[in-house]
């Protein structure tokens, strides 16, 4: 398969977006202002980017011909790290609560993290579901009933309705169960299929609607609207919001055209190599900084610098170390091969 340079850029951006989103969570414990809210806007795209990239690359590489063992191989590389890191983070949370004098139950904590996906690794369950959906879509020729272009519109409306429902619901299910339901992410699947379908089209033969929506004016206008709605506090910031569906669609259509063929520099490719490991491990190192500075003596700029440096360097070093072991990549996050 040809190298798709724009995917390198997207994956690096997604990695930094997730990293920055969680860094801002820690920062908000010390300062919470409109500025820290506004800089969250570009970070909400992180999780959707990783889901989109998975479907895009599979569709580009395999088309409708799924290789033998595809589903089992893909699922094990996301669900085994889900269990390993879920155990680690749940045990850390249990010990933290007990140290704080909270009468926490180990069974309840494990249930929250592993069964209800109540930690940032919920993305891995979503990925596993879309691997299965892609396998079914190809094997059962579902494109006959679910053509990608109409279903991009239908899927976007379903996703927006899903997030809107839970935004206004007074009762939420346990953990992140409503986050991992595929309905909220359906638009990503069909967006990937649409872009693969038209990837090799000449500019003059691409659908007019695709060309029109890829113009940066629409993306700029939407971002401006989100900023305006942020001023009175009407906007929540996460990848699970109604407005993020439109933002991701316009952003991806624009960036896939803007970066088409633009070679990714070594730093971007290096970030791609460790993106999965960074995604999984960075909160562990953020928490280490908080433990070491539990009395909050560090000035705010140094605290942010410590989070960024320790979080990034620690995650990369950890991923390098575990991938030296025979089963390290499978258990703790595989280091990607980047040409």
mmCIF file of C-alpha atoms in Angstrom:
data_model
loop_
_atom_site.group_PDB
_atom_site.id
_atom_site.type_symbol
_atom_site.label_atom_id
_atom_site.label_comp_id
_atom_site.label_asym_id
_atom_site.label_seq_id
_atom_site.Cartn_x
_atom_site.Cartn_y
_atom_site.Cartn_z
ATOM 1 C CA UNK A 1 0.000 0.000 0.000
ATOM 2 C CA UNK A 2 1.230 3.486 -0.833
ATOM 3 C CA UNK A 3 2.329 5.724 2.001
ATOM 4 C CA UNK A 4 -0.419 8.171 2.891
ATOM 5 C CA UNK A 5 1.462 11.118 4.323
ATOM 6 C CA UNK A 6 -1.603 12.900 5.660
ATOM 7 C CA UNK A 7 -2.302 9.964 7.983
ATOM 8 C CA UNK A 8 1.077 10.514 9.655
ATOM 9 C CA UNK A 9 0.098 14.119 10.324
ATOM 10 C CA UNK A 10 -3.360 13.136 11.560
ATOM 11 C CA UNK A 11 -2.092 10.429 13.914
ATOM 12 C CA UNK A 12 0.514 12.775 15.400
ATOM 13 C CA UNK A 13 -2.134 15.430 15.906
ATOM 14 C CA UNK A 14 -4.497 12.919 17.498
ATOM 15 C CA UNK A 15 -1.796 11.751 19.884
ATOM 16 C CA UNK A 16 -0.973 15.305 20.970
ATOM 17 C CA UNK A 17 -4.677 16.161 21.240
ATOM 18 C CA UNK A 18 -5.412 13.306 23.665
ATOM 19 C CA UNK A 19 -2.229 14.074 25.604
ATOM 20 C CA UNK A 20 -3.118 17.763 25.850
ATOM 21 C CA UNK A 21 -6.743 17.087 26.795
ATOM 22 C CA UNK A 22 -5.697 15.062 29.830
ATOM 23 C CA UNK A 23 -2.943 17.531 30.689
ATOM 24 C CA UNK A 24 -5.617 20.234 30.814
ATOM 25 C CA UNK A 25 -7.649 18.019 33.166
ATOM 26 C CA UNK A 26 -4.752 18.191 35.623
ATOM 27 C CA UNK A 27 -4.242 21.891 35.029
ATOM 28 C CA UNK A 28 -7.930 22.563 35.729
ATOM 29 C CA UNK A 29 -7.461 21.226 39.236
ATOM 30 C CA UNK A 30 -5.336 24.333 39.919
ATOM 31 C CA UNK A 31 -6.800 26.913 37.570
ATOM 32 C CA UNK A 32 -10.058 26.984 35.618
ATOM 33 C CA UNK A 33 -10.572 29.917 33.265
ATOM 34 C CA UNK A 34 -12.217 30.667 29.940
ATOM 35 C CA UNK A 35 -8.780 30.460 28.323
ATOM 36 C CA UNK A 36 -8.194 26.906 29.558
ATOM 37 C CA UNK A 37 -11.646 26.038 28.240
ATOM 38 C CA UNK A 38 -11.023 27.520 24.792
ATOM 39 C CA UNK A 39 -7.722 25.736 24.291
ATOM 40 C CA UNK A 40 -9.610 22.476 24.791
ATOM 41 C CA UNK A 41 -11.443 22.962 21.495
ATOM 42 C CA UNK A 42 -8.704 21.487 19.240
ATOM 43 C CA UNK A 43 -8.035 18.679 21.717
ATOM 44 C CA UNK A 44 -11.510 17.134 21.483
ATOM 45 C CA UNK A 45 -10.629 15.650 18.091
ATOM 46 C CA UNK A 46 -8.075 13.206 19.479
ATOM 47 C CA UNK A 47 -10.197 10.106 20.085
ATOM 48 C CA UNK A 48 -12.242 10.441 16.842
ATOM 49 C CA UNK A 49 -8.986 10.720 14.867
ATOM 50 C CA UNK A 50 -7.750 7.335 16.053
ATOM 51 C CA UNK A 51 -11.061 5.641 15.202
ATOM 52 C CA UNK A 52 -11.195 7.297 11.778
ATOM 53 C CA UNK A 53 -7.593 6.348 10.944
ATOM 54 C CA UNK A 54 -8.195 2.672 11.740
ATOM 55 C CA UNK A 55 -11.151 2.341 9.363
ATOM 56 C CA UNK A 56 -9.499 4.487 6.675
ATOM 57 C CA UNK A 57 -6.306 2.438 6.583
ATOM 58 C CA UNK A 58 -8.106 -0.914 6.598
ATOM 59 C CA UNK A 59 -10.371 0.179 3.776
ATOM 60 C CA UNK A 60 -7.472 1.587 1.775
ATOM 61 C CA UNK A 61 -5.294 -1.485 2.317
ATOM 62 C CA UNK A 62 -7.810 -4.323 1.998
ATOM 63 C CA UNK A 63 -10.797 -2.920 0.154
ATOM 64 C CA UNK A 64 -13.465 -5.610 0.289
ATOM 65 C CA UNK A 65 -10.947 -8.478 0.574
ATOM 66 C CA UNK A 66 -10.373 -9.216 4.249
ATOM 67 C CA UNK A 67 -7.315 -11.366 4.980
ATOM 68 C CA UNK A 68 -7.666 -14.511 7.055
ATOM 69 C CA UNK A 69 -7.195 -13.883 10.754
ATOM 70 C CA UNK A 70 -7.806 -10.146 10.395
ATOM 71 C CA UNK A 71 -10.382 -9.812 13.166
ATOM 72 C CA UNK A 72 -8.661 -11.937 15.793
ATOM 73 C CA UNK A 73 -5.294 -10.287 15.237
ATOM 74 C CA UNK A 74 -6.646 -6.756 15.440
ATOM 75 C CA UNK A 75 -8.889 -7.317 18.441
ATOM 76 C CA UNK A 76 -6.191 -8.952 20.556
ATOM 77 C CA UNK A 77 -3.833 -6.008 20.046
ATOM 78 C CA UNK A 78 -6.365 -3.609 21.543
ATOM 79 C CA UNK A 79 -8.234 -5.716 24.094
ATOM 80 C CA UNK A 80 -5.232 -7.262 25.828
ATOM 81 C CA UNK A 81 -3.719 -3.803 26.563
ATOM 82 C CA UNK A 82 -7.214 -2.724 27.650
ATOM 83 C CA UNK A 83 -7.227 -5.442 30.307
ATOM 84 C CA UNK A 84 -3.607 -4.925 31.389
ATOM 85 C CA UNK A 85 -3.805 -1.147 31.714
ATOM 86 C CA UNK A 86 -7.322 -1.337 33.099
ATOM 87 C CA UNK A 87 -6.045 -3.541 35.902
ATOM 88 C CA UNK A 88 -3.108 -1.220 36.554
ATOM 89 C CA UNK A 89 -5.177 1.977 36.619
ATOM 90 C CA UNK A 90 -7.947 0.413 38.698
ATOM 91 C CA UNK A 91 -5.491 -0.881 41.292
ATOM 92 C CA UNK A 92 -3.828 2.547 41.445
ATOM 93 C CA UNK A 93 -7.228 4.188 41.964
ATOM 94 C CA UNK A 94 -8.167 1.662 44.641
ATOM 95 C CA UNK A 95 -4.933 2.293 46.550
ATOM 96 C CA UNK A 96 -5.361 6.064 46.170
ATOM 97 C CA UNK A 97 -8.863 5.930 47.621
ATOM 98 C CA UNK A 98 -7.793 3.725 50.513
ATOM 99 C CA UNK A 99 -4.868 6.032 51.280
ATOM 100 C CA UNK A 100 -7.325 8.949 51.340
ATOM 101 C CA UNK A 101 -9.435 7.136 53.929
ATOM 102 C CA UNK A 102 -12.221 6.141 51.538
ATOM 103 C CA UNK A 103 -13.697 2.713 52.195
ATOM 104 C CA UNK A 104 -13.359 1.636 48.568
ATOM 105 C CA UNK A 105 -14.230 -1.840 47.337
ATOM 106 C CA UNK A 106 -11.699 -3.551 45.080
ATOM 107 C CA UNK A 107 -14.453 -5.437 43.272
ATOM 108 C CA UNK A 108 -16.414 -2.235 42.621
ATOM 109 C CA UNK A 109 -13.303 -0.442 41.383
ATOM 110 C CA UNK A 110 -12.421 -3.295 39.019
ATOM 111 C CA UNK A 111 -16.006 -3.374 37.742
ATOM 112 C CA UNK A 112 -15.933 0.383 37.102
ATOM 113 C CA UNK A 113 -12.713 0.213 35.120
ATOM 114 C CA UNK A 114 -12.917 -3.117 33.291
ATOM 115 C CA UNK A 115 -16.620 -3.860 32.825
ATOM 116 C CA UNK A 116 -17.949 -0.293 32.574
ATOM 117 C CA UNK A 117 -14.853 1.048 30.747
ATOM 118 C CA UNK A 118 -14.556 3.881 33.258
ATOM 119 C CA UNK A 119 -11.079 5.035 32.212
ATOM 120 C CA UNK A 120 -9.480 6.659 29.180
ATOM 121 C CA UNK A 121 -8.891 3.263 27.523
ATOM 122 C CA UNK A 122 -12.586 3.113 26.575
ATOM 123 C CA UNK A 123 -11.327 3.988 23.093
ATOM 124 C CA UNK A 124 -9.945 0.453 22.744
ATOM 125 C CA UNK A 125 -13.404 -1.100 23.071
ATOM 126 C CA UNK A 126 -14.726 1.278 20.418
ATOM 127 C CA UNK A 127 -11.855 0.305 18.126
ATOM 128 C CA UNK A 128 -12.540 -3.414 18.625
ATOM 129 C CA UNK A 129 -16.209 -2.905 17.745
ATOM 130 C CA UNK A 130 -15.344 -1.078 14.550
ATOM 131 C CA UNK A 131 -12.856 -3.767 13.552
ATOM 132 C CA UNK A 132 -15.741 -6.232 13.862
ATOM 133 C CA UNK A 133 -18.118 -3.903 11.992
ATOM 134 C CA UNK A 134 -15.610 -3.432 9.165
ATOM 135 C CA UNK A 135 -15.149 -7.214 8.943
ATOM 136 C CA UNK A 136 -18.921 -7.733 8.737
ATOM 137 C CA UNK A 137 -19.352 -4.830 6.317
ATOM 138 C CA UNK A 138 -16.937 -6.435 3.881
ATOM 139 C CA UNK A 139 -17.753 -10.119 4.382
ATOM 140 C CA UNK A 140 -21.528 -9.620 4.156
ATOM 141 C CA UNK A 141 -21.295 -6.947 1.427
ATOM 142 C CA UNK A 142 -23.261 -4.516 3.540
ATOM 143 C CA UNK A 143 -22.440 -1.679 1.145
ATOM 144 C CA UNK A 144 -25.517 -2.846 -0.809
ATOM 145 C CA UNK A 145 -27.756 -1.729 2.074
ATOM 146 C CA UNK A 146 -25.457 0.785 3.771
ATOM 147 C CA UNK A 147 -23.875 2.808 0.950
ATOM 148 C CA UNK A 148 -21.180 5.058 2.374
ATOM 149 C CA UNK A 149 -22.282 8.485 1.110
ATOM 150 C CA UNK A 150 -25.947 8.448 2.217
ATOM 151 C CA UNK A 151 -24.929 6.747 5.426
ATOM 152 C CA UNK A 152 -22.374 9.417 6.169
ATOM 153 C CA UNK A 153 -25.319 11.796 6.478
ATOM 154 C CA UNK A 154 -27.511 9.291 8.329
ATOM 155 C CA UNK A 155 -24.651 8.199 10.596
ATOM 156 C CA UNK A 156 -23.812 11.808 11.458
ATOM 157 C CA UNK A 157 -27.411 12.492 12.445
ATOM 158 C CA UNK A 158 -27.529 9.307 14.532
ATOM 159 C CA UNK A 159 -24.288 10.225 16.301
ATOM 160 C CA UNK A 160 -25.468 13.766 17.006
ATOM 161 C CA UNK A 161 -28.792 12.466 18.321
ATOM 162 C CA UNK A 162 -26.981 9.959 20.533
ATOM 163 C CA UNK A 163 -24.724 12.550 22.172
ATOM 164 C CA UNK A 164 -27.592 15.005 22.417
ATOM 165 C CA UNK A 165 -29.749 12.476 24.220
ATOM 166 C CA UNK A 166 -27.115 11.767 26.866
ATOM 167 C CA UNK A 167 -26.264 15.444 27.204
ATOM 168 C CA UNK A 168 -29.828 16.145 28.300
ATOM 169 C CA UNK A 169 -30.449 12.899 30.153
ATOM 170 C CA UNK A 170 -30.644 13.176 33.916
ATOM 171 C CA UNK A 171 -29.523 9.577 34.450
ATOM 172 C CA UNK A 172 -26.332 8.148 32.980
ATOM 173 C CA UNK A 173 -25.384 4.463 32.812
ATOM 174 C CA UNK A 174 -22.494 3.147 34.856
ATOM 175 C CA UNK A 175 -18.966 4.094 33.857
ATOM 176 C CA UNK A 176 -18.549 5.045 30.223
ATOM 177 C CA UNK A 177 -21.038 2.533 28.824
ATOM 178 C CA UNK A 178 -22.807 5.176 26.753
ATOM 179 C CA UNK A 179 -19.420 6.346 25.414
ATOM 180 C CA UNK A 180 -18.426 2.957 24.028
ATOM 181 C CA UNK A 181 -21.705 2.357 22.189
ATOM 182 C CA UNK A 182 -20.892 2.534 18.450
ATOM 183 C CA UNK A 183 -23.869 4.790 17.677
ATOM 184 C CA UNK A 184 -21.961 7.840 18.888
ATOM 185 C CA UNK A 185 -19.082 7.146 16.511
ATOM 186 C CA UNK A 186 -20.949 5.878 13.458
ATOM 187 C CA UNK A 187 -20.121 8.960 11.400
ATOM 188 C CA UNK A 188 -16.399 8.158 11.591
ATOM 189 C CA UNK A 189 -16.856 4.778 9.943
ATOM 190 C CA UNK A 190 -18.698 6.127 6.920
ATOM 191 C CA UNK A 191 -16.516 9.222 6.629
ATOM 192 C CA UNK A 192 -13.492 6.942 6.282
ATOM 193 C CA UNK A 193 -15.219 4.864 3.601
ATOM 194 C CA UNK A 194 -16.272 7.954 1.642
ATOM 195 C CA UNK A 195 -12.774 9.433 1.670
ATOM 196 C CA UNK A 196 -11.202 6.144 0.596
ATOM 197 C CA UNK A 197 -13.726 5.811 -2.211
ATOM 198 C CA UNK A 198 -12.818 9.230 -3.611
ATOM 199 C CA UNK A 199 -9.161 9.300 -2.584
ATOM 200 C CA UNK A 200 -7.799 8.727 -6.092
ATOM 201 C CA UNK A 201 -10.337 10.955 -7.867
ATOM 202 C CA UNK A 202 -8.967 13.824 -9.884
ATOM 203 C CA UNK A 203 -9.941 17.215 -8.408
ATOM 204 C CA UNK A 204 -12.382 17.916 -11.231
ATOM 205 C CA UNK A 205 -14.193 14.590 -10.755
ATOM 206 C CA UNK A 206 -14.622 14.721 -6.987
ATOM 207 C CA UNK A 207 -18.213 15.245 -5.768
ATOM 208 C CA UNK A 208 -19.089 18.930 -5.534
ATOM 209 C CA UNK A 209 -20.345 18.601 -1.941
ATOM 210 C CA UNK A 210 -17.057 17.034 -0.865
ATOM 211 C CA UNK A 211 -15.065 19.867 -2.433
ATOM 212 C CA UNK A 212 -17.355 22.528 -0.957
ATOM 213 C CA UNK A 213 -17.241 21.205 2.607
ATOM 214 C CA UNK A 214 -13.454 20.915 2.454
ATOM 215 C CA UNK A 215 -13.112 24.692 2.095
ATOM 216 C CA UNK A 216 -11.565 26.206 5.234
ATOM 217 C CA UNK A 217 -14.203 28.937 5.501
ATOM 218 C CA UNK A 218 -16.744 26.427 6.881
ATOM 219 C CA UNK A 219 -14.314 25.103 9.455
ATOM 220 C CA UNK A 220 -13.344 28.633 10.515
ATOM 221 C CA UNK A 221 -17.006 29.646 10.793
ATOM 222 C CA UNK A 222 -17.846 26.642 12.962
ATOM 223 C CA UNK A 223 -14.877 27.232 15.262
ATOM 224 C CA UNK A 224 -15.934 30.861 15.575
ATOM 225 C CA UNK A 225 -19.455 29.768 16.536
ATOM 226 C CA UNK A 226 -18.102 27.342 19.150
ATOM 227 C CA UNK A 227 -15.953 30.117 20.642
ATOM 228 C CA UNK A 228 -18.942 32.478 20.804
ATOM 229 C CA UNK A 229 -21.082 29.825 22.497
ATOM 230 C CA UNK A 230 -18.239 29.196 24.944
ATOM 231 C CA UNK A 231 -18.336 32.750 26.289
ATOM 232 C CA UNK A 232 -21.583 32.279 28.287
ATOM 233 C CA UNK A 233 -20.550 28.728 29.208
ATOM 234 C CA UNK A 234 -22.993 26.916 26.937
ATOM 235 C CA UNK A 235 -20.403 24.474 25.562
ATOM 236 C CA UNK A 236 -18.976 21.335 27.135
ATOM 237 C CA UNK A 237 -15.600 20.121 25.945
ATOM 238 C CA UNK A 238 -15.093 16.471 25.076
ATOM 239 C CA UNK A 239 -15.190 14.268 22.003
ATOM 240 C CA UNK A 240 -18.687 13.164 23.066
ATOM 241 C CA UNK A 241 -20.561 16.366 22.205
ATOM 242 C CA UNK A 242 -23.034 17.145 19.438
ATOM 243 C CA UNK A 243 -20.935 19.958 17.980
ATOM 244 C CA UNK A 244 -17.828 17.771 17.703
ATOM 245 C CA UNK A 245 -19.456 15.670 14.964
ATOM 246 C CA UNK A 246 -19.626 18.679 12.633
ATOM 247 C CA UNK A 247 -16.209 19.924 13.738
ATOM 248 C CA UNK A 248 -14.545 16.606 12.996
ATOM 249 C CA UNK A 249 -16.214 16.251 9.600
ATOM 250 C CA UNK A 250 -15.152 19.704 8.432
ATOM 251 C CA UNK A 251 -11.687 19.419 9.966
ATOM 252 C CA UNK A 252 -10.963 16.041 8.372
ATOM 253 C CA UNK A 253 -12.264 16.988 4.942
ATOM 254 C CA UNK A 254 -10.078 20.091 5.013
ATOM 255 C CA UNK A 255 -6.917 18.546 6.451
ATOM 256 C CA UNK A 256 -6.959 15.454 4.206
ATOM 257 C CA UNK A 257 -6.913 17.730 1.177
ATOM 258 C CA UNK A 258 -4.541 20.324 2.626
ATOM 259 C CA UNK A 259 -1.890 17.781 3.607
ATOM 260 C CA UNK A 260 -2.277 15.491 0.590
ATOM 261 C CA UNK A 261 1.205 14.393 -0.425
ATOM 262 C CA UNK A 262 2.980 16.693 2.042
ATOM 263 C CA UNK A 263 5.825 14.631 3.461
ATOM 264 C CA UNK A 264 5.781 14.213 7.205
ATOM 265 C CA UNK A 265 9.081 15.207 8.865
ATOM 266 C CA UNK A 266 11.035 12.724 11.039
ATOM 267 C CA UNK A 267 9.628 14.179 14.271
ATOM 268 C CA UNK A 268 6.051 13.583 13.145
ATOM 269 C CA UNK A 269 6.863 10.018 12.095
ATOM 270 C CA UNK A 270 8.677 9.416 15.373
ATOM 271 C CA UNK A 271 5.578 10.525 17.246
ATOM 272 C CA UNK A 272 3.572 8.069 15.141
ATOM 273 C CA UNK A 273 5.790 5.212 16.296
ATOM 274 C CA UNK A 274 4.966 5.779 19.947
ATOM 275 C CA UNK A 275 1.423 7.134 19.582
ATOM 276 C CA UNK A 276 -0.304 4.001 20.912
ATOM 277 C CA UNK A 277 2.063 3.766 23.872
ATOM 278 C CA UNK A 278 1.677 7.469 24.648
ATOM 279 C CA UNK A 279 -2.102 7.155 24.504
ATOM 280 C CA UNK A 280 -2.125 4.306 27.000
ATOM 281 C CA UNK A 281 0.570 5.373 29.454
ATOM 282 C CA UNK A 282 0.622 9.180 29.729
ATOM 283 C CA UNK A 283 -1.912 9.494 32.639
ATOM 284 C CA UNK A 284 0.340 7.221 34.678
ATOM 285 C CA UNK A 285 3.159 9.762 34.407
ATOM 286 C CA UNK A 286 0.845 12.735 34.935
ATOM 287 C CA UNK A 287 -0.210 11.129 38.207
ATOM 288 C CA UNK A 288 3.443 10.647 39.137
ATOM 289 C CA UNK A 289 3.996 14.397 38.819
ATOM 290 C CA UNK A 290 0.968 15.046 41.030
ATOM 291 C CA UNK A 291 2.252 12.619 43.652
ATOM 292 C CA UNK A 292 5.698 14.228 43.689
ATOM 293 C CA UNK A 293 4.137 17.703 43.909
ATOM 294 C CA UNK A 294 1.247 16.792 46.198
ATOM 295 C CA UNK A 295 1.767 19.951 48.243
ATOM 296 C CA UNK A 296 1.530 22.037 45.024
ATOM 297 C CA UNK A 297 4.764 23.942 45.590
ATOM 298 C CA UNK A 298 5.607 24.122 41.885
ATOM 299 C CA UNK A 299 4.663 27.404 40.184
ATOM 300 C CA UNK A 300 1.976 26.893 37.545
ATOM 301 C CA UNK A 301 4.300 27.227 34.485
ATOM 302 C CA UNK A 302 6.747 24.716 35.968
ATOM 303 C CA UNK A 303 3.899 22.380 36.861
ATOM 304 C CA UNK A 304 2.653 22.401 33.255
ATOM 305 C CA UNK A 305 6.216 21.910 31.985
ATOM 306 C CA UNK A 306 6.699 18.977 34.364
ATOM 307 C CA UNK A 307 3.452 17.354 33.232
ATOM 308 C CA UNK A 308 4.362 17.732 29.557
ATOM 309 C CA UNK A 309 7.976 16.598 29.920
ATOM 310 C CA UNK A 310 7.481 13.699 32.312
ATOM 311 C CA UNK A 311 4.266 12.603 30.579
ATOM 312 C CA UNK A 312 5.785 12.503 27.103
ATOM 313 C CA UNK A 313 9.306 11.296 27.927
ATOM 314 C CA UNK A 314 8.054 8.732 30.427
ATOM 315 C CA UNK A 315 5.491 7.298 27.997
ATOM 316 C CA UNK A 316 8.041 6.998 25.184
ATOM 317 C CA UNK A 317 10.685 5.455 27.458
ATOM 318 C CA UNK A 318 8.132 2.988 28.828
ATOM 319 C CA UNK A 319 7.008 2.002 25.327
ATOM 320 C CA UNK A 320 10.614 1.516 24.210
ATOM 321 C CA UNK A 321 11.329 -0.665 27.224
ATOM 322 C CA UNK A 322 8.277 -2.923 27.002
ATOM 323 C CA UNK A 323 8.650 -3.438 23.253
ATOM 324 C CA UNK A 324 12.057 -4.997 23.866
ATOM 325 C CA UNK A 325 10.234 -7.922 25.483
ATOM 326 C CA UNK A 326 8.841 -10.715 23.332
ATOM 327 C CA UNK A 327 5.246 -10.076 24.446
ATOM 328 C CA UNK A 328 5.697 -6.458 25.493
ATOM 329 C CA UNK A 329 3.960 -4.873 22.535
ATOM 330 C CA UNK A 330 0.960 -7.166 22.842
ATOM 331 C CA UNK A 331 0.584 -6.542 26.563
ATOM 332 C CA UNK A 332 1.486 -2.860 26.884
ATOM 333 C CA UNK A 333 0.948 -1.286 23.472
ATOM 334 C CA UNK A 334 2.675 -2.070 20.226
ATOM 335 C CA UNK A 335 5.251 0.302 18.788
ATOM 336 C CA UNK A 336 4.111 1.140 15.263
ATOM 337 C CA UNK A 337 6.303 0.495 12.252
ATOM 338 C CA UNK A 338 6.778 3.711 10.340
ATOM 339 C CA UNK A 339 8.649 3.806 7.045
#
